[in-house]
Short mmCIF file of C-alpha atoms in Angstrom, two decimals:
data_model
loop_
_atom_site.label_atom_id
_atom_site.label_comp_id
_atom_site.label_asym_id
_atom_site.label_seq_id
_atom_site.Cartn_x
_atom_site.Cartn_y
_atom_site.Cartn_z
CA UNK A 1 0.00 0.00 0.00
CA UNK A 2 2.76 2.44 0.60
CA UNK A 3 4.55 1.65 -2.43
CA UNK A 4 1.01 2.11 -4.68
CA UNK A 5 1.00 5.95 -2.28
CA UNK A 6 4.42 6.57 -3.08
CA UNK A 7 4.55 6.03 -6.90
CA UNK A 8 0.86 8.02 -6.62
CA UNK A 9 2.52 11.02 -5.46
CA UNK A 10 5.31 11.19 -7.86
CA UNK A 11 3.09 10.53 -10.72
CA UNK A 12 1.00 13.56 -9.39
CA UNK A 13 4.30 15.22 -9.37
CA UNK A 14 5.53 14.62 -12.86
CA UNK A 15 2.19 15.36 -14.06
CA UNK A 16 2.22 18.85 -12.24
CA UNK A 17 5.84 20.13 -13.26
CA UNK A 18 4.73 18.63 -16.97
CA UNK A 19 1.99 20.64 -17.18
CA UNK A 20 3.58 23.95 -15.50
CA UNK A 21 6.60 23.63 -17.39
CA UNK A 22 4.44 22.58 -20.77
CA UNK A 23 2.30 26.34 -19.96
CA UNK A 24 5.19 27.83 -19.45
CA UNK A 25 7.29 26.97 -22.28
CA UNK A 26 4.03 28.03 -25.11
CA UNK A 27 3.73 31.33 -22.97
CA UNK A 28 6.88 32.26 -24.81
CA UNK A 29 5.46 31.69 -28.18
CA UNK A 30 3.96 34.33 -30.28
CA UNK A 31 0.93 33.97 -31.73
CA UNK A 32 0.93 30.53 -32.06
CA UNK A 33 4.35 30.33 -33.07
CA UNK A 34 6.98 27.47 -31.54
CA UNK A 35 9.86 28.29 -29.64
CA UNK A 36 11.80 25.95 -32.16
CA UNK A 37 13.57 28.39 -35.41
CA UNK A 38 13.80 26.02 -38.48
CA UNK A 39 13.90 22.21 -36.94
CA UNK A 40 9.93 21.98 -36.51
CA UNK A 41 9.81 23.03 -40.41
CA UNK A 42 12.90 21.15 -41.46
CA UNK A 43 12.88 18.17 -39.46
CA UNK A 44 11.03 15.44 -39.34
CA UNK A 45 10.40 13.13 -35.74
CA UNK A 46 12.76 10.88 -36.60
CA UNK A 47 15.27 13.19 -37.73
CA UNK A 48 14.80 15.38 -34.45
CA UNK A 49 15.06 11.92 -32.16
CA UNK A 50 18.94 11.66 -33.91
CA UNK A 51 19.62 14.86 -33.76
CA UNK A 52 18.80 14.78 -29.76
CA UNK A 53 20.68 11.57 -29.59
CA UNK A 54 23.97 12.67 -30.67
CA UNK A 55 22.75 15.85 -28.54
CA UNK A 56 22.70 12.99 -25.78
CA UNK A 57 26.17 11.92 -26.85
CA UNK A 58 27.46 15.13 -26.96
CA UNK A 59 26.36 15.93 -23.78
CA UNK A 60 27.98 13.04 -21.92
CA UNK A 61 31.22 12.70 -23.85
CA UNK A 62 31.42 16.64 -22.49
CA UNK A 63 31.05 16.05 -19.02
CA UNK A 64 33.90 13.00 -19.35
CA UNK A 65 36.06 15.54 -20.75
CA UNK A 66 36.02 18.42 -19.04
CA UNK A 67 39.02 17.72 -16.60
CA UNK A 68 40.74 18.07 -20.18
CA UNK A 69 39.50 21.74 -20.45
CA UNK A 70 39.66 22.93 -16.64
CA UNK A 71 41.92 26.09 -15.92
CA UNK A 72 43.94 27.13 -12.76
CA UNK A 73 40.53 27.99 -11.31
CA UNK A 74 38.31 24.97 -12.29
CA UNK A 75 41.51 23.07 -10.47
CA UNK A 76 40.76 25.10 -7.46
CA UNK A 77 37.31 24.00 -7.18
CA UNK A 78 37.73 20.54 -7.35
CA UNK A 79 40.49 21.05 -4.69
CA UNK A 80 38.05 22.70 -2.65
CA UNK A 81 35.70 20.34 -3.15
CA UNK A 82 37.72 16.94 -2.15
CA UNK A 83 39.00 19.03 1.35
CA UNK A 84 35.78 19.94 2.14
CA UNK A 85 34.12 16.30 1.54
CA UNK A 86 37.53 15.19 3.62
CA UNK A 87 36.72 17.46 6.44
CA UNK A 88 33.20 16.35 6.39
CA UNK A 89 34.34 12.36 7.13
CA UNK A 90 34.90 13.60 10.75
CA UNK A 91 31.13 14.29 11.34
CA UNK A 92 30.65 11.10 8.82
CA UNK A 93 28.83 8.99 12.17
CA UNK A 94 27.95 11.67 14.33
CA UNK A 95 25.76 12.56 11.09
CA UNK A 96 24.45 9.04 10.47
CA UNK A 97 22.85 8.84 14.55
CA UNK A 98 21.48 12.11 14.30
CA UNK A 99 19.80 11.43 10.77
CA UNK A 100 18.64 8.03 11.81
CA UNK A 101 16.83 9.38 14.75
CA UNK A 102 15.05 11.78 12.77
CA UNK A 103 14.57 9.20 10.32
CA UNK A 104 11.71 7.74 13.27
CA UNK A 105 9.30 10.49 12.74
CA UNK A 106 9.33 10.82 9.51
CA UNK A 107 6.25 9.67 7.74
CA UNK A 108 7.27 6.14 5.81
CA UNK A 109 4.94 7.59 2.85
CA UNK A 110 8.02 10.26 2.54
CA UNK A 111 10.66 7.92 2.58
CA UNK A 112 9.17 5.37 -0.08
CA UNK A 113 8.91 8.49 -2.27
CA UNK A 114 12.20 10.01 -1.78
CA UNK A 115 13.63 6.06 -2.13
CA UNK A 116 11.67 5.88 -5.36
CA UNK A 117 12.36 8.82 -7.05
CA UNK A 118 16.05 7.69 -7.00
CA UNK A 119 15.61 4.78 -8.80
CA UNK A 120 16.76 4.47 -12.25
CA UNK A 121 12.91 3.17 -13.56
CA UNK A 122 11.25 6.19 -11.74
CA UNK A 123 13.60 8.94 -12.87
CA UNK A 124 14.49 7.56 -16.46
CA UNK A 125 10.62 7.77 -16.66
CA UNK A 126 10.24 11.41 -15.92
CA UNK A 127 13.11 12.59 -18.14
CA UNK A 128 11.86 10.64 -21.16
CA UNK A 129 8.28 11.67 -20.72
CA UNK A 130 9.18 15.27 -20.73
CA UNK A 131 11.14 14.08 -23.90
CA UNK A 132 8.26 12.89 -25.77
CA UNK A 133 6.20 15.54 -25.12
CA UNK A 134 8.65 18.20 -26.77
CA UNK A 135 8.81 15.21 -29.54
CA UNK A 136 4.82 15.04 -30.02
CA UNK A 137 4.37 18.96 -29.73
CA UNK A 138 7.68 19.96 -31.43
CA UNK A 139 8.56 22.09 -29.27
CA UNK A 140 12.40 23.18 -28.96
CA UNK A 141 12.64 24.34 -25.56
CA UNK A 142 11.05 20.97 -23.86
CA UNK A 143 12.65 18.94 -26.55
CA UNK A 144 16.04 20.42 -25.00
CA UNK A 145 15.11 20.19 -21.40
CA UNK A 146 14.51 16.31 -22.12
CA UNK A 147 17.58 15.95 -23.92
CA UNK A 148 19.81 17.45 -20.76
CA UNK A 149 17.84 15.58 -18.40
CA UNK A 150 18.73 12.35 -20.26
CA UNK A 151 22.58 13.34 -20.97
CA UNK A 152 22.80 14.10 -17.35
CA UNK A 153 21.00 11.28 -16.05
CA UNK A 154 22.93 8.88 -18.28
CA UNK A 155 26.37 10.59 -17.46
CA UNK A 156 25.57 10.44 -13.60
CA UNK A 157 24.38 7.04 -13.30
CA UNK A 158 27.57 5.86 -15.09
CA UNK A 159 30.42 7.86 -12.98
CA UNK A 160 28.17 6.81 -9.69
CA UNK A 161 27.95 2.92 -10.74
CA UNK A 162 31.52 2.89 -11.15
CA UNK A 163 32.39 4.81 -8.22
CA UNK A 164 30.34 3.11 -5.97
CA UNK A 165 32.32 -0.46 -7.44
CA UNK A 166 35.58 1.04 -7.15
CA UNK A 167 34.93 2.35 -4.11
CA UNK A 168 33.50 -0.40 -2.53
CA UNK A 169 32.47 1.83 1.08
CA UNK A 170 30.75 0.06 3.52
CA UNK A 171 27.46 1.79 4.25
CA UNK A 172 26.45 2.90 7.63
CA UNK A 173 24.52 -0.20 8.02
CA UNK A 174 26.79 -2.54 7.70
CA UNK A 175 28.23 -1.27 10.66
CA UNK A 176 31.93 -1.39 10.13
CA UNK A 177 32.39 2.57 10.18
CA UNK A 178 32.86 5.34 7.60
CA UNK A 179 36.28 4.47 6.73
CA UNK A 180 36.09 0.84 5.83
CA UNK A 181 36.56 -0.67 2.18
CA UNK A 182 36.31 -3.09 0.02
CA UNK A 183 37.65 -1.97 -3.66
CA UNK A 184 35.87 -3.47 -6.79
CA UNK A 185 33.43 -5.31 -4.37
CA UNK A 186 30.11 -6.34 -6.07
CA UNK A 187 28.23 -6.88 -2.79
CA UNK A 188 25.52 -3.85 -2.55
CA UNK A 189 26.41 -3.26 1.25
CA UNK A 190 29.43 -1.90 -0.33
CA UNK A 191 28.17 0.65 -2.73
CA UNK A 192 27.87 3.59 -0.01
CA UNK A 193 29.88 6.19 -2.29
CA UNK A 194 28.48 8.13 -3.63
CA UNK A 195 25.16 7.99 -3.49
CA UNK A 196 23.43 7.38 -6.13
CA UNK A 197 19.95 7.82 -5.35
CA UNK A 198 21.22 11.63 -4.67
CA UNK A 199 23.28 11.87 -7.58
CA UNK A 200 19.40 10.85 -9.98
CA UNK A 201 17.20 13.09 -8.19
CA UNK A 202 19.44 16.11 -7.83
CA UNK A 203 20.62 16.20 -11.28
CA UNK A 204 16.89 15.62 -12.16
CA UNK A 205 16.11 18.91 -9.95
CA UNK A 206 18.90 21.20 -11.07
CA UNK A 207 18.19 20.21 -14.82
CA UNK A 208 14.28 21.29 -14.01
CA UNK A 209 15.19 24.24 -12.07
CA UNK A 210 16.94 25.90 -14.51
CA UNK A 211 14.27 25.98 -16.68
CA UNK A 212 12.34 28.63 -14.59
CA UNK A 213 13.50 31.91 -13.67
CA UNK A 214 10.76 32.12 -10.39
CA UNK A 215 12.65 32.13 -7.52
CA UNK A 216 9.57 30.09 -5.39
CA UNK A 217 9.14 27.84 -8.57
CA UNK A 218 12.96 26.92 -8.45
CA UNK A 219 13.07 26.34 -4.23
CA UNK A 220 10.36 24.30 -4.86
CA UNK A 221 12.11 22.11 -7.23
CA UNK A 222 14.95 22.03 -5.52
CA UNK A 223 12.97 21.08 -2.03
CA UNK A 224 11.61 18.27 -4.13
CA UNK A 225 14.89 17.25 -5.31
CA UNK A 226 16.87 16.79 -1.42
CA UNK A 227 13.50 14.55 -0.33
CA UNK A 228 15.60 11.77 -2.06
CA UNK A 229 18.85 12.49 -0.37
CA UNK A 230 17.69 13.24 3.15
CA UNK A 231 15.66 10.38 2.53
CA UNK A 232 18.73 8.03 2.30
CA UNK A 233 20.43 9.67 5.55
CA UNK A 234 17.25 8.87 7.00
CA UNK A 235 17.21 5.22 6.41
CA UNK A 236 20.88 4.82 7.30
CA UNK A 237 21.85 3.71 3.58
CA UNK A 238 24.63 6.93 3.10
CA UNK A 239 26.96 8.33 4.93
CA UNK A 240 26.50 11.84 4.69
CA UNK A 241 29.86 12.25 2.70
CA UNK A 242 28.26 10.06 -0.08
CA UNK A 243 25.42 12.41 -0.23
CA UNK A 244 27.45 15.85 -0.32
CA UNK A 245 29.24 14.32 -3.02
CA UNK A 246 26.42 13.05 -4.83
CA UNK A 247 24.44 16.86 -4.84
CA UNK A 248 28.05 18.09 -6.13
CA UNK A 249 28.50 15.73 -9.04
CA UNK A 250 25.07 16.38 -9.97
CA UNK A 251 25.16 20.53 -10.23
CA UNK A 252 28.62 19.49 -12.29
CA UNK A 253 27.16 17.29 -14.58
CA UNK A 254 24.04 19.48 -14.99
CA UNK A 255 26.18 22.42 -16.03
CA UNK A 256 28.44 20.94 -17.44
CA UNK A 257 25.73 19.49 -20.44
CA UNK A 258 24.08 22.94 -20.04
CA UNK A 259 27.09 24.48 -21.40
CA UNK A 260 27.93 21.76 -23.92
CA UNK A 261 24.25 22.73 -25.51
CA UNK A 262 24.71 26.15 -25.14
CA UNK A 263 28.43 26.07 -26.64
CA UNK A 264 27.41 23.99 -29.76
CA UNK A 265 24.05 25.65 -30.22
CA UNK A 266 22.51 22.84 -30.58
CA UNK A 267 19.01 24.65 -29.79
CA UNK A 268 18.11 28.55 -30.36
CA UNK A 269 14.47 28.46 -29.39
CA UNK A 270 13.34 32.15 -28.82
CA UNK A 271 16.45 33.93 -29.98
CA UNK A 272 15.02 36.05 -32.45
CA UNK A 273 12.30 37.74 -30.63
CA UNK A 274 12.72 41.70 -30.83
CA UNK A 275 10.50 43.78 -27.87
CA UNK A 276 8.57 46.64 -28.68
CA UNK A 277 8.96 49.45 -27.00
CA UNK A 278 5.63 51.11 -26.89
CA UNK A 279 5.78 55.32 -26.18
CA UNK A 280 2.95 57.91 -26.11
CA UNK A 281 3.63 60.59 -28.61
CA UNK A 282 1.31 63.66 -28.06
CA UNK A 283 1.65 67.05 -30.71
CA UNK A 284 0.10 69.63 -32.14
CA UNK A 285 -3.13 68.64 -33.06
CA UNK A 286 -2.32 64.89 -32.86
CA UNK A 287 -1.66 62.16 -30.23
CA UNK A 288 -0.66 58.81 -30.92
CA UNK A 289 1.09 55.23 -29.71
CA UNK A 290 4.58 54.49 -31.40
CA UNK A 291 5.67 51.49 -31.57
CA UNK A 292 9.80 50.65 -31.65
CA UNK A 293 11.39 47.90 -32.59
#
């Protein structure tokens, strides 16, 4: 019964941000026009489902390859980023007891959704609905939200697969501590870091959340988006390291397809669209509205 709840709410969920994010997008359009320039006259579906997929593989080949491109500052970062996930390990089980006794109140309707919307089926589902429905209505700017939530999905579930093999860190439950190991193990007790679940859910927030330029629309999102990784701290499956690092990799890879998109041009949707400036123009014997473009 809570599993029917849980998958109830997210479908209410994905049905809500697909039909805010649907208005939303044709509120942009003019008169009927699509957001897309010349693909919705030149392209046919199948032609615009390979053009996203090598969009797709563009996307992920970009976020492998970026170490290749960082700078003196990008280096910085990532320094920043592995001290501060190191000085986190010291509050690694502190973390863990204080999570797990919050993780007692909290509603087990909550934690089957946040546990769900982490999973590969759940999430792959969302991004490739959103997909098809810039596919069926042709329209650029969902077609290109679909194709970075796939490229980052896909390019986040691979790095966090084989991290968590490599890896091979003992979750909390096990018992054994945050520090113990067991490199290339295949045994799931072992596939603490990072966390995974965090990594799909956050990268499916950010990706959504950029998409809107309402500050209460994006918190929202983004609310929606830490239920998953909470939820994990919660349940005693992460150590809290594994989800720090997780939320990280997932703005990363996010941005980093973003840019790859944006970079290539791969989709102009609304470019082109001058403003008129309206002014009041009152004379001798005349008065009038004049419109600038």
């Amino acid at each position: 019964m809570t599993h029917n709840k849980a998958l109830t709410i997210f479908a209410l969920l994905v049905f809500t941000t697909l039909t805010i994010y649907s208005q939303d997008s044709y509120d942009m359009q003019d008169q009927r026009h699509s957001d897309t320039l010349d693909t919705k006259n030149k392209m046919s579906t199948w032609q615009m489902m390979k053009y996203d997929g090598l969009s797709v593989y563009g996307g992920v080949k970009h976020v492998y390859t970026s170490p290749l491109r960082w700078k003196g500052k990008d280096w910085l970062t990532f320094g920043g980023v592995i001290a501060g996930n190191a000085i986190l390990l010291a509050v690694d089980e502190p973390a863990d007891d204080v999570f797990k006794k919050q993780g007692d109140g909290v509603p087990d309707l909550i934690k089957e959704a946040g546990f769900r919307f982490g999973k590969p089926l759940l999430n792959y589902g969302l991004t490739t609905s959103v997909y098809t429905l810039g596919l069926i209505t042709k329209n650029e700017k969902i077609r290109r939200t679909g194709v970075l939530l796939i490229a980052s999905a896909t390019a986040g579930g691979l790095l966090q697969t084989l991290g968590k093999t490599a890896v091979g860190r003992a979750r909390p439950l096990e018992g054994e501590g945050n520090l113990s190991f067991r490199f290339w193990s295949n045994e799931a007790g072992y596939h603490s870091f990072p966390s995974g679940h965090a990594i799909l859910a956050f990268t499916t927030a950010h990706a959504f959340a950029k998409q809107f330029d309402n500050l209460f629309v994006k918190g929202g999102i983004y609310a929606l988006g830490l239920v998953t990784p909470v939820s994990r701290l919660w349940d005693g499956a992460h150590w809290l390291t594994d989800v720090t690092l997780g939320l990280v990799m997932s703005v990363f890879i996010v941005d980093s397809v973003d840019n790859y998109l944006k970079k290539d041009k791969r989709y102009a949707f609304g470019s082109k669209k001058h403003k008129i400036r309206w002014n009041l123009r009152v004379g001798v014997g005349q008065i009038g509205v004049v419109g600038r473009f």
